[in-house]
């Protein structure tokens, strides 16, 4: 059954794109919105529009029996498209599975707002949670794709600003290397049904806007010092060109003495977890992510012996 599910999703993601020059930003955003609108969002949640820091956010809560704990979520979309709404299948399932609430941040997007706008918004959101009285040991950073990268770099920025670390990081198929030096960019070419090197470089250039990619905040998988980081869970699929971003960050985390779980699922694409409800591997991966979050937040928030 799972093989058939994976084949259907692969075919969906390989739907032909228009020939000719690259799509406009507006067309890319509309296409991504349409794709993600097909994802299944669980019923047992409530959503409310709010603000966090000085940016809009989507507050996602369980319908009943909420638990202490906050997921600060960063959506994917190559820094150029996406929104808290496009990530609702992910935030919704995590909230339903953990009982924690989530704030999904509507950070500024390129090309209108290139680097470091998104990173500044993410750090501001974390400061806002801390300033509201939330204990950092009850907060986890979670994100997918570009947002997975943001979960990592927000932790870098928080540490460098002298802020307390969150309880945990979970990153789904994170983008962690703006230098595009991972081997899987080439070895997974054609196997990945969604991304090509050219497509990544097109949107990446909008975000960089001339910035040097050789810096930790843009390429943590190859340049960041992860000393002092909280436990991390990195999930990726073998069918994605960004696979090496996760494997290399996991190696850097281990070298820095950080607890890290590298969770690789065979024959699934980029951010396969979004297909919860139609792909068995997606449901299973989100179960593992939810277990990790409940373990880390419970452990971190527990009184010292």
XYZ file of C-alpha atoms in Angstrom:
305
model
C 0.000 0.000 0.000
C 2.754 2.444 0.928
C 4.522 1.866 -2.393
C 1.345 2.862 -4.229
C 0.950 5.918 -2.002
C 4.509 7.021 -2.713
C 4.023 6.548 -6.457
C 0.904 8.735 -6.457
C 2.657 11.503 -4.550
C 5.702 11.314 -6.807
C 3.437 11.698 -9.843
C 1.642 14.659 -8.249
C 4.913 16.461 -7.575
C 6.209 15.760 -11.086
C 3.296 17.481 -12.812
C 4.733 19.444 -15.737
C 5.649 23.068 -15.145
C 5.321 25.669 -17.895
C 8.204 25.919 -20.349
C 9.990 29.182 -20.953
C 11.414 31.693 -18.478
C 11.139 31.111 -14.720
C 7.730 31.711 -13.203
C 6.987 35.059 -11.647
C 7.009 35.317 -7.872
C 3.232 35.677 -7.918
C 2.834 32.514 -10.009
C 5.157 30.534 -7.740
C 3.224 31.656 -4.691
C -0.133 30.802 -6.237
C 1.083 27.373 -7.361
C 2.473 26.524 -3.940
C -0.711 27.709 -2.225
C -2.758 25.468 -4.538
C -0.541 22.443 -3.883
C -0.591 22.815 -0.115
C -4.357 23.432 -0.066
C -4.674 19.749 -1.033
C -3.098 18.583 2.231
C -5.210 17.169 5.041
C -5.652 19.302 8.146
C -6.958 17.535 11.275
C -10.327 18.537 12.707
C -9.322 18.572 16.365
C -7.665 21.993 16.320
C -8.622 25.663 16.569
C -6.854 28.446 14.686
C -6.731 32.147 15.496
C -4.902 34.960 13.732
C -2.631 36.878 16.081
C 0.707 38.670 16.164
C 4.055 37.619 17.536
C 6.773 40.193 17.812
C 5.806 42.607 15.071
C 4.639 39.961 12.577
C 1.336 38.180 11.968
C 1.110 34.600 13.173
C -1.390 31.762 13.239
C -2.157 30.434 16.706
C -3.036 26.728 16.493
C -4.458 24.993 19.563
C -5.867 21.552 20.336
C -9.637 21.407 20.673
C -9.367 20.011 24.173
C -6.926 18.867 26.855
C -4.115 21.309 25.983
C -0.732 20.680 27.563
C 1.921 23.150 28.620
C 4.260 23.607 25.707
C 4.651 25.841 22.677
C 5.773 25.004 19.160
C 7.244 28.037 17.414
C 6.752 27.006 13.777
C 8.497 28.323 10.667
C 6.833 27.422 7.364
C 8.631 26.347 4.210
C 8.628 27.913 0.784
C 12.181 28.689 -0.262
C 12.107 32.044 1.565
C 9.915 33.314 -1.300
C 6.489 31.673 -0.914
C 4.424 29.858 1.687
C 2.583 31.006 4.798
C 1.263 29.680 8.109
C -1.764 28.456 6.139
C 0.312 26.390 3.697
C 1.975 24.665 6.661
C -1.265 23.948 8.504
C -1.223 20.229 7.719
C 2.083 20.049 9.601
C 1.316 22.357 12.507
C -2.187 20.952 12.845
C -1.061 17.350 13.086
C 1.740 18.200 15.525
C -0.670 20.118 17.756
C -3.231 17.307 17.591
C -0.610 14.664 18.378
C 1.209 16.502 21.189
C -1.503 18.617 22.790
C 0.862 21.610 22.642
C -0.114 24.914 21.098
C 1.709 26.395 18.150
C 2.501 29.836 16.851
C 3.183 29.650 13.115
C 5.057 32.790 12.105
C 4.269 34.779 8.971
C 7.823 36.020 8.500
C 8.750 38.421 5.707
C 9.504 36.888 2.305
C 11.972 37.597 -0.483
C 12.428 39.180 -2.950
C 10.598 42.042 -1.260
C 12.439 41.324 2.002
C 15.710 39.424 1.454
C 18.145 38.087 4.061
C 18.265 38.761 6.970
C 14.584 39.774 7.198
C 13.195 36.292 7.912
C 15.907 35.606 10.478
C 15.206 38.906 12.235
C 11.476 38.150 12.360
C 12.105 34.678 13.786
C 14.355 35.948 16.565
C 11.852 38.712 17.353
C 9.108 36.096 17.662
C 11.170 34.055 20.124
C 11.932 37.181 22.158
C 8.216 37.951 22.254
C 7.445 34.516 23.687
C 10.124 34.920 26.340
C 9.003 38.472 27.156
C 5.446 37.182 27.653
C 6.736 34.967 30.449
C 7.070 31.653 28.647
C 9.760 29.359 29.990
C 12.256 28.519 27.220
C 12.232 24.918 28.432
C 8.623 24.660 27.235
C 9.314 26.050 23.733
C 10.435 24.060 20.694
C 11.489 25.433 17.312
C 9.982 23.450 14.432
C 10.036 24.100 10.697
C 10.007 22.576 7.247
C 12.307 23.209 4.278
C 13.454 26.851 4.448
C 11.599 27.034 7.760
C 13.588 24.054 9.000
C 16.708 26.035 8.252
C 15.185 28.967 10.102
C 14.573 26.780 13.153
C 18.320 26.106 13.264
C 19.538 29.621 12.510
C 17.097 31.183 14.978
C 18.736 29.043 17.611
C 22.140 30.344 16.475
C 20.925 33.924 16.685
C 19.313 33.375 20.082
C 22.472 31.831 21.503
C 24.638 34.632 20.124
C 22.225 37.192 21.609
C 22.599 35.594 25.037
C 19.058 34.210 25.133
C 18.204 30.894 26.751
C 17.981 27.944 24.394
C 14.615 26.374 23.582
C 13.903 22.815 24.659
C 14.332 21.256 21.223
C 14.537 21.699 17.466
C 12.622 19.634 14.901
C 13.373 20.205 11.229
C 11.568 18.535 8.332
C 13.739 18.383 5.181
C 15.562 21.549 6.232
C 17.413 23.817 3.838
C 20.721 24.408 5.585
C 23.294 25.253 2.936
C 23.035 28.324 0.720
C 26.420 27.429 -0.795
C 24.681 24.471 -2.503
C 27.675 22.215 -1.927
C 25.881 19.015 -0.907
C 26.586 15.959 -3.041
C 22.916 14.961 -3.122
C 22.153 18.063 -5.195
C 23.699 16.047 -8.013
C 23.276 12.417 -6.963
C 19.525 12.865 -6.354
C 18.933 14.939 -9.483
C 15.956 13.450 -11.309
C 15.111 11.280 -8.322
C 13.776 14.317 -6.484
C 10.326 14.969 -8.005
C 10.088 18.534 -6.742
C 13.449 20.318 -6.693
C 16.317 20.850 -9.097
C 19.558 22.697 -8.438
C 18.417 25.407 -10.838
C 15.114 25.908 -9.058
C 16.794 26.144 -5.683
C 19.367 28.599 -6.980
C 16.623 30.740 -8.545
C 14.704 31.252 -5.296
C 17.903 31.242 -3.247
C 19.239 34.207 -5.213
C 16.110 36.163 -4.339
C 16.704 35.565 -0.647
C 20.454 36.187 -0.763
C 20.158 39.396 -2.810
C 23.928 39.435 -3.154
C 24.769 38.328 0.388
C 27.701 35.938 0.762
C 26.251 32.451 1.378
C 29.421 31.438 3.227
C 28.205 32.411 6.681
C 26.650 30.371 9.486
C 23.259 32.070 9.310
C 22.898 31.021 5.670
C 24.808 27.739 5.589
C 24.763 26.199 9.072
C 25.240 22.682 7.698
C 28.788 23.565 6.675
C 29.764 26.559 8.813
C 27.841 26.762 12.097
C 29.244 26.046 15.540
C 26.372 24.220 17.243
C 27.873 24.223 20.727
C 25.197 24.535 23.381
C 22.312 23.623 21.108
C 19.301 21.737 22.459
C 18.434 18.228 21.261
C 17.550 18.079 17.578
C 15.464 15.811 15.375
C 16.204 16.063 11.654
C 13.839 14.243 9.297
C 14.414 13.877 5.566
C 13.709 11.504 2.675
C 16.141 9.639 0.459
C 14.509 11.074 -2.676
C 15.473 14.697 -2.097
C 18.363 16.789 -3.306
C 18.592 18.498 0.093
C 19.270 15.235 1.941
C 22.910 16.155 2.560
C 21.857 19.334 4.358
C 20.449 17.154 7.143
C 23.238 14.576 7.177
C 25.960 17.223 7.400
C 24.199 19.224 10.111
C 23.762 16.022 12.127
C 27.500 15.380 11.857
C 28.268 18.921 13.050
C 25.843 18.493 15.937
C 27.489 15.239 17.025
C 30.921 16.858 16.821
C 29.674 19.688 19.061
C 28.314 17.250 21.661
C 24.678 17.924 20.807
C 22.021 15.223 21.102
C 20.769 14.665 17.557
C 18.515 12.154 15.842
C 18.918 11.838 12.084
C 15.687 10.234 10.875
C 15.853 9.270 7.177
C 12.877 7.656 5.415
C 13.366 5.696 2.185
C 11.789 6.613 -1.143
C 9.909 9.705 -0.008
C 10.226 13.304 -1.230
C 10.937 16.687 0.288
C 8.705 17.475 3.309
C 6.829 14.202 2.874
C 5.330 14.735 6.340
C 2.864 17.213 4.797
C 1.103 14.243 3.183
C -0.208 12.997 6.539
C -3.416 11.087 6.024
C -2.485 9.880 2.546
C 1.055 8.549 3.072
C 1.769 6.030 5.825
C 5.367 7.222 6.199
C 4.147 10.762 6.793
C 1.908 9.729 9.690
C 4.659 7.595 11.176
C 7.244 10.384 10.892
C 4.913 12.863 12.580
C 4.284 10.332 15.346
C 8.050 10.168 15.913
C 8.334 13.952 15.851
C 5.472 14.298 18.326
C 7.058 11.741 20.653
C 10.388 13.585 20.477
C 8.718 16.910 21.300
C 6.792 15.523 24.265
C 9.924 13.838 25.609
C 12.084 16.939 25.305
C 9.604 19.454 26.626
C 8.622 17.198 29.518
C 12.281 16.464 30.361
C 13.417 20.064 30.002
C 10.523 21.418 32.033
C 10.868 18.873 34.827
C 12.197 20.139 38.169
C 15.827 19.413 38.853
C 16.455 16.409 41.061
